[in-house]
Each structure stands twice: as structure tokens, then as C-alpha cells.
PDB file of C-alpha atoms in Angstrom:
ATOM      1  CA  MET A  27      34.077  20.352 -15.242  1.00 58.00           C
ATOM      2  CA  VAL A  28      34.647  23.655 -13.979  1.00 66.00           C
ATOM      3  CA  PRO A  29      38.527  25.018 -13.893  1.00 71.00           C
ATOM      4  CA  MET A  30      39.277  24.758 -10.349  1.00 70.00           C
ATOM      5  CA  GLY A  31      35.812  23.576  -9.221  1.00 65.00           C
ATOM      6  CA  GLN A  32      36.957  20.942  -6.708  1.00 67.00           C
ATOM      7  CA  THR A  33      39.650  23.502  -5.092  1.00 72.00           C
ATOM      8  CA  LEU A  34      36.832  25.879  -5.086  1.00 70.00           C
ATOM      9  CA  PHE A  35      33.985  23.788  -3.875  1.00 70.00           C
ATOM     10  CA  GLY A  36      35.835  20.989  -2.248  1.00 71.00           C
ATOM     11  CA  SER A  37      32.593  18.373  -1.776  1.00 71.00           C
ATOM     12  CA  TYR A  38      30.123  20.627  -1.739  1.00 73.00           C
ATOM     13  CA  ASN A  39      27.139  18.752  -3.912  1.00 72.00           C
ATOM     14  CA  PRO A  40      24.200  20.950  -4.302  1.00 76.00           C
ATOM     15  CA  VAL A  41      21.841  18.257  -5.882  1.00 76.00           C
ATOM     16  CA  HIS A  42      19.688  16.947  -2.606  1.00 83.00           C
ATOM     17  CA  THR A  43      17.174  14.515  -4.235  1.00 86.00           C
ATOM     18  CA  GLY A  44      18.350  11.859  -7.097  1.00 85.00           C
ATOM     19  CA  GLY A  45      16.806   8.967  -9.071  1.00 82.00           C
ATOM     20  CA  PRO A  46      13.528   8.354 -11.308  1.00 82.00           C
ATOM     21  CA  MET A  47      11.187   8.931  -8.317  1.00 86.00           C
ATOM     22  CA  GLN A  48      13.322  12.188  -7.012  1.00 89.00           C
ATOM     23  CA  VAL A  49      13.758  10.613  -3.810  1.00 90.00           C
ATOM     24  CA  SER A  50      15.665  12.927  -1.344  1.00 91.00           C
ATOM     25  CA  ILE A  51      19.588  11.743  -0.338  1.00 91.00           C
ATOM     26  CA  ALA A  52      18.942  12.237   3.299  1.00 92.00           C
ATOM     27  CA  PHE A  53      15.521  10.124   3.464  1.00 92.00           C
ATOM     28  CA  ALA A  54      17.096   7.299   1.756  1.00 93.00           C
ATOM     29  CA  GLU A  55      20.366   7.767   4.076  1.00 93.00           C
ATOM     30  CA  GLN A  56      17.713   7.110   6.992  1.00 93.00           C
ATOM     31  CA  HIS A  57      16.223   4.317   5.596  1.00 92.00           C
ATOM     32  CA  ALA A  58      19.042   2.108   4.260  1.00 93.00           C
ATOM     33  CA  LYS A  59      18.945  -0.492   6.604  1.00 92.00           C
ATOM     34  CA  GLY A  60      15.885  -1.993   5.348  1.00 88.00           C
ATOM     35  CA  TYR A  61      17.396  -1.816   1.887  1.00 92.00           C
ATOM     36  CA  PRO A  62      17.259  -5.664   0.820  1.00 92.00           C
ATOM     37  CA  TRP A  63      19.968  -5.851  -1.815  1.00 92.00           C
ATOM     38  CA  LYS A  64      23.832  -5.280  -1.206  1.00 92.00           C
ATOM     39  CA  MET A  65      24.821  -1.823  -2.223  1.00 91.00           C
ATOM     40  CA  ALA A  66      27.876  -1.759  -4.385  1.00 87.00           C
ATOM     41  CA  GLY A  67      28.883   2.024  -3.319  1.00 92.00           C
ATOM     42  CA  THR A  68      26.902   4.467  -1.302  1.00 92.00           C
ATOM     43  CA  VAL A  69      23.811   5.317  -1.219  1.00 92.00           C
ATOM     44  CA  ARG A  70      23.666   8.243  -3.179  1.00 90.00           C
ATOM     45  CA  GLN A  71      25.071   5.888  -5.796  1.00 92.00           C
ATOM     46  CA  GLU A  72      22.472   3.764  -5.274  1.00 93.00           C
ATOM     47  CA  VAL A  73      19.881   6.040  -5.520  1.00 92.00           C
ATOM     48  CA  PHE A  74      20.803   6.795  -8.832  1.00 91.00           C
ATOM     49  CA  THR A  75      20.399   3.377 -10.222  1.00 91.00           C
ATOM     50  CA  ARG A  76      17.075   2.253 -11.423  1.00 91.00           C
ATOM     51  CA  ARG A  77      16.547  -0.691  -8.661  1.00 92.00           C
ATOM     52  CA  GLY A  78      17.718   1.941  -5.765  1.00 92.00           C
ATOM     53  CA  GLY A  79      15.497   4.954  -7.387  1.00 91.00           C
ATOM     54  CA  LEU A  80      12.416   2.396  -7.675  1.00 92.00           C
ATOM     55  CA  TRP A  81      12.973   0.929  -4.262  1.00 93.00           C
ATOM     56  CA  PHE A  82      13.049   4.096  -2.251  1.00 93.00           C
ATOM     57  CA  GLY A  83      10.730   5.998  -4.181  1.00 92.00           C
ATOM     58  CA  THR A  84       8.462   3.388  -3.583  1.00 92.00           C
ATOM     59  CA  TYR A  85       9.145   2.853   0.060  1.00 91.00           C
ATOM     60  CA  HIS A  86       8.794   6.566   0.604  1.00 89.00           C
ATOM     61  CA  LEU A  87       5.394   6.757  -0.719  1.00 87.00           C
ATOM     62  CA  LEU A  88       3.769   3.797   0.497  1.00 86.00           C
ATOM     63  CA  ASN A  89       5.002   4.833   4.019  1.00 85.00           C
ATOM     64  CA  TYR A  90       3.814   8.155   3.522  1.00 81.00           C
ATOM     65  CA  PRO A  91       1.717   9.144   6.898  1.00 80.00           C
ATOM     66  CA  ALA A  92      -2.264   9.873   5.283  1.00 74.00           C
ATOM     67  CA  LYS A  93      -4.473  11.757   7.227  1.00 75.00           C
ATOM     68  CA  LEU A  94      -7.515   9.449   6.689  1.00 70.00           C
ATOM     69  CA  GLN A  95      -9.831   7.893   9.702  1.00 70.00           C
ATOM     70  CA  ARG A  96     -10.500   4.611   7.377  1.00 68.00           C
ATOM     71  CA  ALA A  97      -8.508   3.590   4.220  1.00 67.00           C
ATOM     72  CA  CYS A  98     -10.670   4.657   1.204  1.00 64.00           C
ATOM     73  CA  PHE A  99     -10.387   2.648  -2.127  1.00 63.00           C
ATOM     74  CA  PRO A 100     -11.536   4.690  -5.171  1.00 61.00           C
ATOM     75  CA  LEU A 101     -13.291   2.018  -7.109  1.00 59.00           C
ATOM     76  CA  ARG A 102     -15.846   1.315  -3.785  1.00 53.00           C
ATOM     77  CA  ARG A 103     -16.517   4.939  -3.211  1.00 52.00           C
ATOM     78  CA  LEU A 104     -17.449   5.392  -6.694  1.00 54.00           C
ATOM     79  CA  GLN A 105     -19.747   2.778  -7.000  1.00 55.00           C
ATOM     80  CA  ARG A 106     -20.995   3.286  -3.768  1.00 59.00           C
ATOM     81  CA  ARG A 107     -20.766   7.329  -3.788  1.00 59.00           C
ATOM     82  CA  VAL A 108     -19.094   7.392  -0.540  1.00 57.00           C
ATOM     83  CA  VAL A 109     -17.301  10.447   0.196  1.00 59.00           C
ATOM     84  CA  CYS A 110     -13.884  10.093   1.552  1.00 59.00           C
ATOM     85  CA  GLN A 111     -13.250  12.060   4.863  1.00 58.00           C
ATOM     86  CA  PRO A 112      -9.299  13.356   5.715  1.00 56.00           C
TER      87      PRO A 112
END
């Protein structure tokens, strides 16, 4: 602890990401409505748990907008020598 840290900095928290997958706390707060489990504390605390970090991280990865015109599967691409175009 920093002496007088709470007095000087108040509730300022410079950490913007958390958990094993480094999920943005703002992203987790925006998408907390679809979280399937009951949270014991805040969204920030849940992101730092194993379950919450993996859920929000996976949610972020699977819902990332891709600029592909069609789905591209790597194994099929190697077998047929097809190049995926963005």
C-alpha cells in the first residue's frame, strides 16, 4: 500500500484489463447481461476469476467481427490449396 494512497488517488484504478485473457473491464461491463452465472461481486471482480475471465475472453474472441466474405477453415484450405480472401 502507498502511504496516503487512498487520500491522494481516491478510487482511481489505472488497470483497464484483467483476467487470464486480459479482457477489457469496459467490454465485460457492457456484456455482463448475458453472463450465465450469478456474480458474487462486481463485474471487475468476476473478470479476475477463472470462470469469468475465460467466459468474457471467449465471448470477445468468438464475437469479433471478421472481414471475410465467407467462412474459411484452415484444414480445408490446406487440403484444397484454397486461399482465403478478406
